Coordinates of C-alpha atoms in Angstrom, one line a residue:
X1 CA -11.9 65.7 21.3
X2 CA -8.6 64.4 22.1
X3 CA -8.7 60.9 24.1
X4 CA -6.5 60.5 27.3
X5 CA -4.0 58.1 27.1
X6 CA -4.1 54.7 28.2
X7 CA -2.3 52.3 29.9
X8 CA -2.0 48.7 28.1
X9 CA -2.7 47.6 31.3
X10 CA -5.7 49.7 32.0
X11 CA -7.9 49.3 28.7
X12 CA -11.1 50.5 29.4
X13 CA -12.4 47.0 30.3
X14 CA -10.1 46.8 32.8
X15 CA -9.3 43.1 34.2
X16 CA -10.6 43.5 37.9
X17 CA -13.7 45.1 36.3
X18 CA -14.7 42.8 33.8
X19 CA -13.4 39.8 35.6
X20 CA -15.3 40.1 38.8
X21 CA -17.4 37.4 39.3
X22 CA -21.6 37.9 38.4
X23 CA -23.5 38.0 41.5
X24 CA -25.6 35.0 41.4
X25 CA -29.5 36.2 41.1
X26 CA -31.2 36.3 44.1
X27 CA -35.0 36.1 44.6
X28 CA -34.4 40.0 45.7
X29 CA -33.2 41.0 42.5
X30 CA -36.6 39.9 40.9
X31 CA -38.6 42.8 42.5
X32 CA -39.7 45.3 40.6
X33 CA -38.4 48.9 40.8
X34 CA -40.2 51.4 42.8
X35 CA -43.3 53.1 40.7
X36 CA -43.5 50.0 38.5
X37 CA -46.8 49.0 36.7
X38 CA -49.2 46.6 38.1
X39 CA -48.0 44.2 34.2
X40 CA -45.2 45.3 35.4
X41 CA -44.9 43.9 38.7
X42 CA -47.1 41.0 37.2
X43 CA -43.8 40.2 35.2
X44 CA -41.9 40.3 38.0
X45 CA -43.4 38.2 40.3
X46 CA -43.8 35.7 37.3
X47 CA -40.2 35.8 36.8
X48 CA -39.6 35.0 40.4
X49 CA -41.0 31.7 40.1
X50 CA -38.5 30.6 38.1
X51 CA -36.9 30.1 42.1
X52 CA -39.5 27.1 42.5
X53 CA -37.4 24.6 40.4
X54 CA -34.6 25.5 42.1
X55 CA -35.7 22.0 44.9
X56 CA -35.8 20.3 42.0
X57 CA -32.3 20.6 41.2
X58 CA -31.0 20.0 44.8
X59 CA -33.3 16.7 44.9
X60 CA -30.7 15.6 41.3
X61 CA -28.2 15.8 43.6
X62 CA -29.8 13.7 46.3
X63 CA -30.0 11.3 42.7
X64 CA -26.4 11.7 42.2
X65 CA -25.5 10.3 45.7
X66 CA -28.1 7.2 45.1
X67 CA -26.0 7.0 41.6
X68 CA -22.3 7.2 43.6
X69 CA -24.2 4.7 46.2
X70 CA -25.1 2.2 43.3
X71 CA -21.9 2.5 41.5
X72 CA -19.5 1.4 44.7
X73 CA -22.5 -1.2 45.5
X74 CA -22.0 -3.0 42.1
X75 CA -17.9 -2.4 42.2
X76 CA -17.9 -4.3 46.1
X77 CA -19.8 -7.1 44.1
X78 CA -17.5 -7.5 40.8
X79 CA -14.7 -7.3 43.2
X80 CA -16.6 -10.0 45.6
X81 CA -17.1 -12.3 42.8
X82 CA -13.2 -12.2 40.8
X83 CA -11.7 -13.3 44.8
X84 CA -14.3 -15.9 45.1
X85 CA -13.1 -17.2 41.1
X86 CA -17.5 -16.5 40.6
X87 CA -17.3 -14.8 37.1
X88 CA -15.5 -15.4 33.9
X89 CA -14.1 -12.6 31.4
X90 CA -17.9 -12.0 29.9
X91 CA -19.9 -11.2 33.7
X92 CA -16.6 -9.0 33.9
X93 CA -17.0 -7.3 31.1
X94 CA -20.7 -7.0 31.7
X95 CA -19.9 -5.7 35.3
X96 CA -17.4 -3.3 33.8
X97 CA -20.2 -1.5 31.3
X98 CA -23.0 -1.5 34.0
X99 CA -20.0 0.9 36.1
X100 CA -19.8 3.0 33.1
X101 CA -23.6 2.9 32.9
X102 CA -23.4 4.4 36.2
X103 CA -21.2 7.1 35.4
X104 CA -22.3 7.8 32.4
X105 CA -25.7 8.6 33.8
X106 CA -24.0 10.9 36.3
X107 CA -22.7 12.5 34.3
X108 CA -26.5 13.0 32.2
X109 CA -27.3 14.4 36.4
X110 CA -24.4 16.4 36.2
X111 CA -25.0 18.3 32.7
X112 CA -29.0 18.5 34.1
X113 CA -28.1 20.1 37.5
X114 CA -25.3 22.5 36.8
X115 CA -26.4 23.7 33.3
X116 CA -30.2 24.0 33.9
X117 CA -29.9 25.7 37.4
X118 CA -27.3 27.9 35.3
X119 CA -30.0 28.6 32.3
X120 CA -33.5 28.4 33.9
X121 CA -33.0 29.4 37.9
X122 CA -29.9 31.6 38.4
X123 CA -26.5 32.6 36.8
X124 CA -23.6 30.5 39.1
X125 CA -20.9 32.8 39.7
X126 CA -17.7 31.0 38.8
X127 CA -15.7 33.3 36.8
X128 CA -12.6 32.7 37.8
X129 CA -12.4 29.5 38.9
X130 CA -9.5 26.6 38.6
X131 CA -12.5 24.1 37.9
X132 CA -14.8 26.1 35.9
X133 CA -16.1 23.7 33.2
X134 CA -15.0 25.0 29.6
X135 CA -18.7 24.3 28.0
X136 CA -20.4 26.3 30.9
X137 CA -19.2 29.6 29.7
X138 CA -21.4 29.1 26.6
X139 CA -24.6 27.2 28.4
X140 CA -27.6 28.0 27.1
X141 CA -31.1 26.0 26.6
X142 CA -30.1 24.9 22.8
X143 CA -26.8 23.9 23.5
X144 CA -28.3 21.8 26.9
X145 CA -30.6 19.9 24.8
X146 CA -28.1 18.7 21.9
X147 CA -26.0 17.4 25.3
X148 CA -28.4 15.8 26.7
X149 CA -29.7 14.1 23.7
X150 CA -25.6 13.0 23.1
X151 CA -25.4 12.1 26.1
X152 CA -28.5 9.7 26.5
X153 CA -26.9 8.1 22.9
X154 CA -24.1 7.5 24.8
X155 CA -25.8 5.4 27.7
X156 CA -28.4 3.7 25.0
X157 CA -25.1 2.6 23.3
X158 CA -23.9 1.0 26.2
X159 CA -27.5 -0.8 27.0
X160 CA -26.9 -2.4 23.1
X161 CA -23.1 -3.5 24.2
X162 CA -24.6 -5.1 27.4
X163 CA -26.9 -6.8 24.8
X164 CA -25.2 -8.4 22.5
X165 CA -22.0 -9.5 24.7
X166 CA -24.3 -11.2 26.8
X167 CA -26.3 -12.1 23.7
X168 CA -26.7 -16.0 24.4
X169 CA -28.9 -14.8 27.3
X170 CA -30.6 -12.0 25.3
X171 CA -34.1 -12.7 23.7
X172 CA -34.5 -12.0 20.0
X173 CA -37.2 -9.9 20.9
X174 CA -35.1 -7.6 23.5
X175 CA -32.7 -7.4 21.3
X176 CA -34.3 -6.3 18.3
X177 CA -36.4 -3.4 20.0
X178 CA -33.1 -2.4 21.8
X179 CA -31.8 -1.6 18.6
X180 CA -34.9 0.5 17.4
X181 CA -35.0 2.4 19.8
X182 CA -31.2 3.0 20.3
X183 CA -32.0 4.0 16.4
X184 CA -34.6 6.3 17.5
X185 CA -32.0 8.2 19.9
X186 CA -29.4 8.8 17.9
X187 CA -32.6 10.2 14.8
X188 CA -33.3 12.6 17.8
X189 CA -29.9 13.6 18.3
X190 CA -29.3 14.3 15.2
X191 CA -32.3 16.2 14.1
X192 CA -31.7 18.3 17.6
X193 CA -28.0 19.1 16.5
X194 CA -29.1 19.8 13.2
X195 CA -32.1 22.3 14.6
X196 CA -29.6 24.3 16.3
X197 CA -27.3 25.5 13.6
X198 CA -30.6 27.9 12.2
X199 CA -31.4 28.4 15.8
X200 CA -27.7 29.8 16.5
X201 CA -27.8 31.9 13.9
X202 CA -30.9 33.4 14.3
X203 CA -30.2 34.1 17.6
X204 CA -27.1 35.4 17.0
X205 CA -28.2 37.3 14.2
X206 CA -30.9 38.9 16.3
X207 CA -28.8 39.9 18.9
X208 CA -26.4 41.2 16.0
X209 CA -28.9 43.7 14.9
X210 CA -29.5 44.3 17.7
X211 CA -25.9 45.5 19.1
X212 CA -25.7 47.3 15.4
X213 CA -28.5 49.5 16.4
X214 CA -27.2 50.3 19.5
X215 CA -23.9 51.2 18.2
X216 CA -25.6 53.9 15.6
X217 CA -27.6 55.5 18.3
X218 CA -24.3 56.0 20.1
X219 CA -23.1 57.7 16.6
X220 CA -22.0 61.3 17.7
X221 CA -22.6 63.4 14.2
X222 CA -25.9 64.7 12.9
X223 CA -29.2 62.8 13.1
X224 CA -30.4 59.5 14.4
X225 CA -28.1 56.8 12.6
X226 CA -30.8 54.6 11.6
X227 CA -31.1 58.0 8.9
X228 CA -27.4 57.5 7.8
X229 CA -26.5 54.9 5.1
X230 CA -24.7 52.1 6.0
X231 CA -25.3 52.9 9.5
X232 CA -26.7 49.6 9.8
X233 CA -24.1 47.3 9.4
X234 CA -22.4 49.2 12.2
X235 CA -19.7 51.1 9.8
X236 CA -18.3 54.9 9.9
X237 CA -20.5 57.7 8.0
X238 CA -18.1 60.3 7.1
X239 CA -19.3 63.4 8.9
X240 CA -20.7 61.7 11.6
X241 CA -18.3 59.9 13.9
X242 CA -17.9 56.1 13.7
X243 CA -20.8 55.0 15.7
X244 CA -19.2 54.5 19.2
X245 CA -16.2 56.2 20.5
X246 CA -14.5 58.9 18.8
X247 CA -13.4 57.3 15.6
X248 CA -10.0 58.2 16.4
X249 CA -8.2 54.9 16.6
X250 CA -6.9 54.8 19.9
X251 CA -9.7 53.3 21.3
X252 CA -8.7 49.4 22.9
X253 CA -11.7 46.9 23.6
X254 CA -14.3 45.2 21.1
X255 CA -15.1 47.2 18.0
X256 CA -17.2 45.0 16.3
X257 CA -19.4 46.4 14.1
X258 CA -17.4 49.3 13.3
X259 CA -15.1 50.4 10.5
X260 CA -11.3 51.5 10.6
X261 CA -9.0 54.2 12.5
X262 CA -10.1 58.4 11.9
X263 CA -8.5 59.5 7.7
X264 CA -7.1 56.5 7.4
X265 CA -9.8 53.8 6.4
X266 CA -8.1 50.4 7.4
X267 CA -8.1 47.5 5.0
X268 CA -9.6 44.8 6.5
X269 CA -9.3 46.2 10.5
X270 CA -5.3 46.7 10.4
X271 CA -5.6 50.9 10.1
X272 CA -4.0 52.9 12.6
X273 CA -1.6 50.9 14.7
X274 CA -3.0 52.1 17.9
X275 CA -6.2 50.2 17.2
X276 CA -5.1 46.6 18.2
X277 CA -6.6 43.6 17.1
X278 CA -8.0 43.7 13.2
X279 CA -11.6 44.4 13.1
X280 CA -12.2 42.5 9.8
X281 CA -15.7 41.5 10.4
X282 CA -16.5 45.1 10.6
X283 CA -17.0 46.6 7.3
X284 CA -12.9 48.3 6.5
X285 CA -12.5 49.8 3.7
X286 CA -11.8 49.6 -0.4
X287 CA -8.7 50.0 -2.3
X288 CA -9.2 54.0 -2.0
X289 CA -9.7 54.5 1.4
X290 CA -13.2 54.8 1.8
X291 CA -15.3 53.0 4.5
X292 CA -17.9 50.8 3.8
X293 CA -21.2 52.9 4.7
X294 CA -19.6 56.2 3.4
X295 CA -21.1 56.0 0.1
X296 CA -24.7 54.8 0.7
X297 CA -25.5 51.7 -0.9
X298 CA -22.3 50.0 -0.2
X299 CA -23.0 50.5 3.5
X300 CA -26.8 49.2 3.1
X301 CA -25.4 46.3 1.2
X302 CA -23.0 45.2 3.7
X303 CA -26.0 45.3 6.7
X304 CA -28.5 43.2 4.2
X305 CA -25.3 40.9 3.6
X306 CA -25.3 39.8 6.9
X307 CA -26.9 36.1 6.3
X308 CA -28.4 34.1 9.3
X309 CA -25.9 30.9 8.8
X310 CA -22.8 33.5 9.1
X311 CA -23.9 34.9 11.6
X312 CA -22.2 32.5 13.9
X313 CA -19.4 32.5 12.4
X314 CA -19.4 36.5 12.1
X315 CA -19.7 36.5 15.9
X316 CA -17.0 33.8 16.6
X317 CA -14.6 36.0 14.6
X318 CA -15.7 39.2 16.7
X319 CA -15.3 36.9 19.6
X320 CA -12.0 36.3 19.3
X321 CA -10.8 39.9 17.7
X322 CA -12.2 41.4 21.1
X323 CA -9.9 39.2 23.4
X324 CA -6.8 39.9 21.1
X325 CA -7.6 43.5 21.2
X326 CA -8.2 43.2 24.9
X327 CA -5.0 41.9 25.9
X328 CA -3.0 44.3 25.6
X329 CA -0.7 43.0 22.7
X330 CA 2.0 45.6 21.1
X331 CA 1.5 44.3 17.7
X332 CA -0.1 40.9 16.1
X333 CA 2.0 38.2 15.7
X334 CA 1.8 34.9 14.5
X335 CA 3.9 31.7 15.4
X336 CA 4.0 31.5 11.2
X337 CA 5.3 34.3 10.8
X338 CA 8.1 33.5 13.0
X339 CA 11.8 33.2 11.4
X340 CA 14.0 30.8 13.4
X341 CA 16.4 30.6 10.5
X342 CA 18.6 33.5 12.7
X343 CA 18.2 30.6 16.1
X344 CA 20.7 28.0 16.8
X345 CA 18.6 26.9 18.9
X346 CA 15.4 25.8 20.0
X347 CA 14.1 23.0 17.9
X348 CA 11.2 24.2 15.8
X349 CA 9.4 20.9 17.0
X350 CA 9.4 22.8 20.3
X351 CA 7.8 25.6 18.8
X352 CA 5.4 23.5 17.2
X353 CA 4.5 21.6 20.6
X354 CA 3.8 25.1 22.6
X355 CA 1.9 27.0 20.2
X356 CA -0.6 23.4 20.8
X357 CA -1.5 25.3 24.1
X358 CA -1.4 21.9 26.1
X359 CA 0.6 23.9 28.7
X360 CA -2.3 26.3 28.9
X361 CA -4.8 23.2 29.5
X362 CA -2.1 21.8 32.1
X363 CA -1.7 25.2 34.1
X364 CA 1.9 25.4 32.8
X365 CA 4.4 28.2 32.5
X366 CA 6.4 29.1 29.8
X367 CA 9.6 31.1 29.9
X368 CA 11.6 32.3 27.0
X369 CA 15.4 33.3 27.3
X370 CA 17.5 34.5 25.1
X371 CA 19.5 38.0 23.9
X372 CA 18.1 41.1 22.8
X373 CA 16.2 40.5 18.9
X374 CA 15.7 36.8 19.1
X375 CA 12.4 36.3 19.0
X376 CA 11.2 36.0 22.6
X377 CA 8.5 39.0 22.3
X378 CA 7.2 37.7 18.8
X379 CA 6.6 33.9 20.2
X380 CA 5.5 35.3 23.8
X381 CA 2.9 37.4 21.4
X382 CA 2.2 34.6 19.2
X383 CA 0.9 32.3 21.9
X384 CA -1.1 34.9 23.4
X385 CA -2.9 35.6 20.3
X386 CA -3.3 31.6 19.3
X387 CA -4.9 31.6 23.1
X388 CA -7.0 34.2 22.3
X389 CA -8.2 32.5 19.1
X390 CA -9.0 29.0 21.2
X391 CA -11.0 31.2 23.6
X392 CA -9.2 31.5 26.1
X393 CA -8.9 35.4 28.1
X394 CA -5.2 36.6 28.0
X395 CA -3.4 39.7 29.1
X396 CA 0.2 41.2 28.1
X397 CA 2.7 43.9 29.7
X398 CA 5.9 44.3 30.2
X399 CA 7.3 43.5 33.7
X400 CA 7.8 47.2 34.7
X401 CA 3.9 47.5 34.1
X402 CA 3.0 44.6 36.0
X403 CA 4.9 46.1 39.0
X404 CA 3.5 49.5 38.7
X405 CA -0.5 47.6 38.8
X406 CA 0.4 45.6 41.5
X407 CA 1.7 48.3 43.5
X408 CA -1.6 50.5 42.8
X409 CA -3.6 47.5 43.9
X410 CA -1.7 47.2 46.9
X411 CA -1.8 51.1 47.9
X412 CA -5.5 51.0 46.9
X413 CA -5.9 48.0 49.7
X414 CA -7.7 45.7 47.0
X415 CA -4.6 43.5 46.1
X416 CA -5.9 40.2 47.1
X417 CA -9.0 40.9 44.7
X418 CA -6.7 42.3 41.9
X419 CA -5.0 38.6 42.0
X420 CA -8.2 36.9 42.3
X421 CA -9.3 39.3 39.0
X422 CA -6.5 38.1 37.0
X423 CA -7.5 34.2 37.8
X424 CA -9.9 35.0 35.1
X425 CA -6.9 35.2 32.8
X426 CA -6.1 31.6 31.7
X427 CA -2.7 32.8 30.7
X428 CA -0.5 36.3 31.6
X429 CA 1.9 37.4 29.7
X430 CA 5.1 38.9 31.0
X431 CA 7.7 40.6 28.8
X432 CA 11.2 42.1 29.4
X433 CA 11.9 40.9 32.4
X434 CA 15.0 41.9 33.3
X435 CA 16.0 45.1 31.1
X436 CA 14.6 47.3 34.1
X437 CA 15.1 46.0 38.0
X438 CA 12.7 45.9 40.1
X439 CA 12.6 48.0 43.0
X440 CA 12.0 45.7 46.3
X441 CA 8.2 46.3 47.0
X442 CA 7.7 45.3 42.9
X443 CA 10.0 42.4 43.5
X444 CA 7.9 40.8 46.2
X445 CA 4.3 41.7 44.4
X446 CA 6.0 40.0 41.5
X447 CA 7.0 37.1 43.7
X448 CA 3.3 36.8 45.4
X449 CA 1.7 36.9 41.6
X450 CA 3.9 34.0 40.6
X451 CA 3.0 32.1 43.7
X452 CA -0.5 33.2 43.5
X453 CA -0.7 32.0 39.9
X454 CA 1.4 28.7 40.7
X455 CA -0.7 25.5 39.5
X456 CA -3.5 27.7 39.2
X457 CA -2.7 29.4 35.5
X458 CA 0.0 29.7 33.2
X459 CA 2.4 32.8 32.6
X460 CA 4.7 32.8 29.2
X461 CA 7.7 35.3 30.6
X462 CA 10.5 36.5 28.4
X463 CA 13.9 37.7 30.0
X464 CA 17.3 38.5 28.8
X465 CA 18.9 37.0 31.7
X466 CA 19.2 33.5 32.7
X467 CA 17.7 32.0 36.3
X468 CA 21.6 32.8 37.8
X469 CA 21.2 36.7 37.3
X470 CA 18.0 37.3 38.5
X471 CA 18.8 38.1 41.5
X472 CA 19.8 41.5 40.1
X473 CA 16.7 42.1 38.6
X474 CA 14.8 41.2 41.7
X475 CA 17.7 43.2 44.1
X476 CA 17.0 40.3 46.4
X477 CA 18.8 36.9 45.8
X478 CA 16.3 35.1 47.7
X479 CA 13.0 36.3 46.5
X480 CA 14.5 36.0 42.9
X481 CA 15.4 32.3 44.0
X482 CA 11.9 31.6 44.7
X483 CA 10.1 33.0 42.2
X484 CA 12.3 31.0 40.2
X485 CA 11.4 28.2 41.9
X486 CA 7.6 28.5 41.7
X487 CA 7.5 29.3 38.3
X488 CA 9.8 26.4 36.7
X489 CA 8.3 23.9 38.4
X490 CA 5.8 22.9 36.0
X491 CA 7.2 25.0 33.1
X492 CA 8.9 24.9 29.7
X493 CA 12.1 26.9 29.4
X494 CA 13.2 27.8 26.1
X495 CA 16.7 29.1 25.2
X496 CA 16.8 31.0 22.4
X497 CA 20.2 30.7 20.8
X498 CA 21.2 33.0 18.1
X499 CA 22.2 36.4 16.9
X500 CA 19.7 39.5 16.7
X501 CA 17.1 39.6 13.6
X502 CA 17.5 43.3 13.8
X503 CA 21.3 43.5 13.5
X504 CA 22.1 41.3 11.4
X505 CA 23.4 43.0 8.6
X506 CA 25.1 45.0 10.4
X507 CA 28.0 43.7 10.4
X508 CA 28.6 43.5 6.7
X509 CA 27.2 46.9 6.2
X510 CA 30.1 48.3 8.7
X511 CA 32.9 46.1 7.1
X512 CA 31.6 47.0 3.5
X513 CA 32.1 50.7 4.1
X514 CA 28.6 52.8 3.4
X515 CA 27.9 53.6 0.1
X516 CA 29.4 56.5 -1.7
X517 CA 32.2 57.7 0.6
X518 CA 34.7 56.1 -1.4
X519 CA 37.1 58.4 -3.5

């Protein structure tokens, strides 16, 4: 069956699909279906009570107001005592660590309040947020614990430090039991962090199998795909389909578990060049062409290969291969691979400095200018995919596409939620700006994602026109002017100077005459 085509910037998880925030769970949403078992209703109603320690977590937050009242108590009183000439350097300094005390244990509230609510009461819904905390994404009970216990290291250090600078006033006694059981936390700590490595991976290896399964009972050929060799590990069984999808290669998305593009076996994920993003932690295929799985053994091999400490790793890798594939990239590239020896200019330190992603962390823009084959699409590609690798959710198109979504958003009435959808995107990507103009209701959607976007997320654009002409790509000199405006306020703008890497040797090949017309 012949897929329809798709639009980069309408993969099948589409962006105001998958970015829509999760409902938070409601005590509602614990009911059990109509015509449920009596167990079953049982488990429900058990489940529900998970809603009593939600108090709990509102009465931390009455804590962390006794904690902020405590902090400015003992800061009124430092301050008190330097006017009045009270204290020398050492109460100072003492003063000074029982403030970072203070915070420090808010911080312990903090970590107890958001990330247990999040993991034992109800799912917080704030995908999409400017503030979201980067280690709440991946919250779960093993990784609260190991936080916890670091973090209570953290204040026992600074219980020692208040020891021994104030140790003239410190019995022998105090001191030497504070340093047992300082000794004692960080032994915890450590055997807690070193716990959850095998409880990672067997969790992630669980739910690996798991997926794997599910993926060969979505096989379209023959019989069950438990019966199919190899079908384990998640690769294609030639004769029966690839597991999920069509095994034609066009599919966009996570293919994890899967091997390569329909005839053509890819080596190592790279296959068909509709299929972006490689899929090398799924299986690919040998020197000949053949998929792992298609011969049996190899296939049961590769599922039995699959050891508990890679696991992790394995699912890290498929982690990031689904947001490279989900972005909408043309073709991989890598700021390595990049050759600046055609570019009179920029630096390459500059290079160097963006492909950091500081600008990312800082809510930055990006915008690269410069002629037709100089590099702009490779570098604006290259920092997508080096975002996509630190975690972060990116999408790409060229400007013309971006238009043509926000106009369907807009006829659809759901543009305000389309740019709240792409706030889940730490960092857009718009190409080509400038080879085709805008026509004037584009021009202002463009302008309103800019501004919606501006000190909220970052944008890498690319254009072949500099800031002066685009008010002909805009058709409007004053919507151009601000959009210009909003996004180089906080942005870098790099020229790139040079002649095009795909004419090159031109040139010479024209002067030289071609080859054999001579005499």
């Amino acid at each position: 069956m012949q897929e329809m085509p798709v639009s980069r910037l309408d993969p099948p998880s589409s962006p105001h699909v998958a970015a829509a925030p999760a409902a938070p769970v409601t005590p509602s949403a614990a009911s059990a279906p109509a015509g449920a078992s009596p167990m079953t209703t049982l488990g429900y109603a058990l489940f529900a009570t998970r809603w009593l320690q939600a108090p709990l977590y509102f009465g931390l937050v009455a804590a962390q107001g006794v904690y902020v009242y405590k902090f400015f108590s003992e800061l009124w009183k430092l301050v008190e005592h330097v006017i009045s000439g009270q204290v020398d350097e050492t109460h100072v300094m003492l003063a000074v660590l029982k403030l970072v005390d203070v915070v420090m244990i808010a911080n312990l509230l903090i970590m107890v309040i958001v990330g247990g609510y999040e993991t034992f009461v109800s799912r917080i819904g704030l995908q999409g947020h400017r503030d979201q905390p980067e280690w709440l994404s991946h919250v779960n009970s093993n990784v609260l614990k190991v936080k916890l216990a670091t973090a209570i290291v953290g204040i026992s250090s600074v219980h020692l430090l208040q020891m021994f600078v104030d140790v003239h006033h410190t019995p022998e006694h105090d001191l030497m039991w504070g340093t047992v059981i300082h000794m004692a936390f960080i032994a915890s700590a450590l055997i807690l962090a070193y716990m959850s490595g095998p409880m990672n991976a067997h969790e992630h290896g669980s739910r690996a199998t798991h997926e794997h399964g599910s993926m060969g009972a979505h096989g379209k050929g023959g019989g069950p795909a438990a019966s199919q060799p190899g079908a384990a590990a998640g690769s294609r069984t030639e004769g029966a389909g690839d597991g999920w999808g069509d095994g034609d290669g066009s599919r966009r998305g996570d293919s994890w578990g899967r091997s390569g593009s329909q005839g053509r076996g890819d080596k190592w994920g790279h296959g068909d060049s509709q299929c972006r993003g490689d899929e090398r932690a799924r299986g690919g295929s040998r020197g000949d062409g053949d998929d792992w799985g298609s011969g049996g053994t190899a296939g049961e091999a590769a599922a039995t290969l699959v050891l508990p400490r890679q696991a992790g790793s394995e699912r890290a890798v498929a982690g990031t291969e689904a947001r490279i594939a989900a972005a909408g990239f043309p073709a991989r590239k890598e700021l390595e691979a990049f050759d600046a020896t055609h570019l009179r200019a920029p630096d390459p330190l500059v290079l160097d400095r963006l492909g950091r992603l500081d600008f990312v962390a800082r809510r930055e823009n990006v915008v690269f200018l410069g002629g037709p084959g100089t590099g702009k699409t490779h570098l604006a590609v290259a920092l997508g995919v080096r975002a996509c690798e630190a975690g972060k959710r990116v999408l790409f198109a060229p400007a013309p596409e971006w238009g043509a979504r926000l106009r369907r958003a807009k006829a659809s009435g759901r543009l305000a939620d389309e740019l709240a959808a792409l706030d889940a995107y730490a960092l857009l990507v718009v190409d080509e700006l400038g080879y085709v103009p805008f026509d004037p209701e584009s021009a202002n959607l463009f302008f309103q994602l800019v501004a919606h976007r501006y000190e909220r997320a970052s944008m890498v654009v690319t254009s072949d026109r500099p800031f002066g002409r685009w008010g002909e790509v805009f058709g409007d000199a004053g919507i151009a002017s601000a959009t210009v405006d909003r996004l180089v306020h906080h942005a870098e703008v790099v020229t790139l100077e040079g002649d095009s890497y795909r004419t090159r040797g031109l040139a010479g090949a024209t002067a030289g005459g071609w080859p054999g017309l001579d005499g």
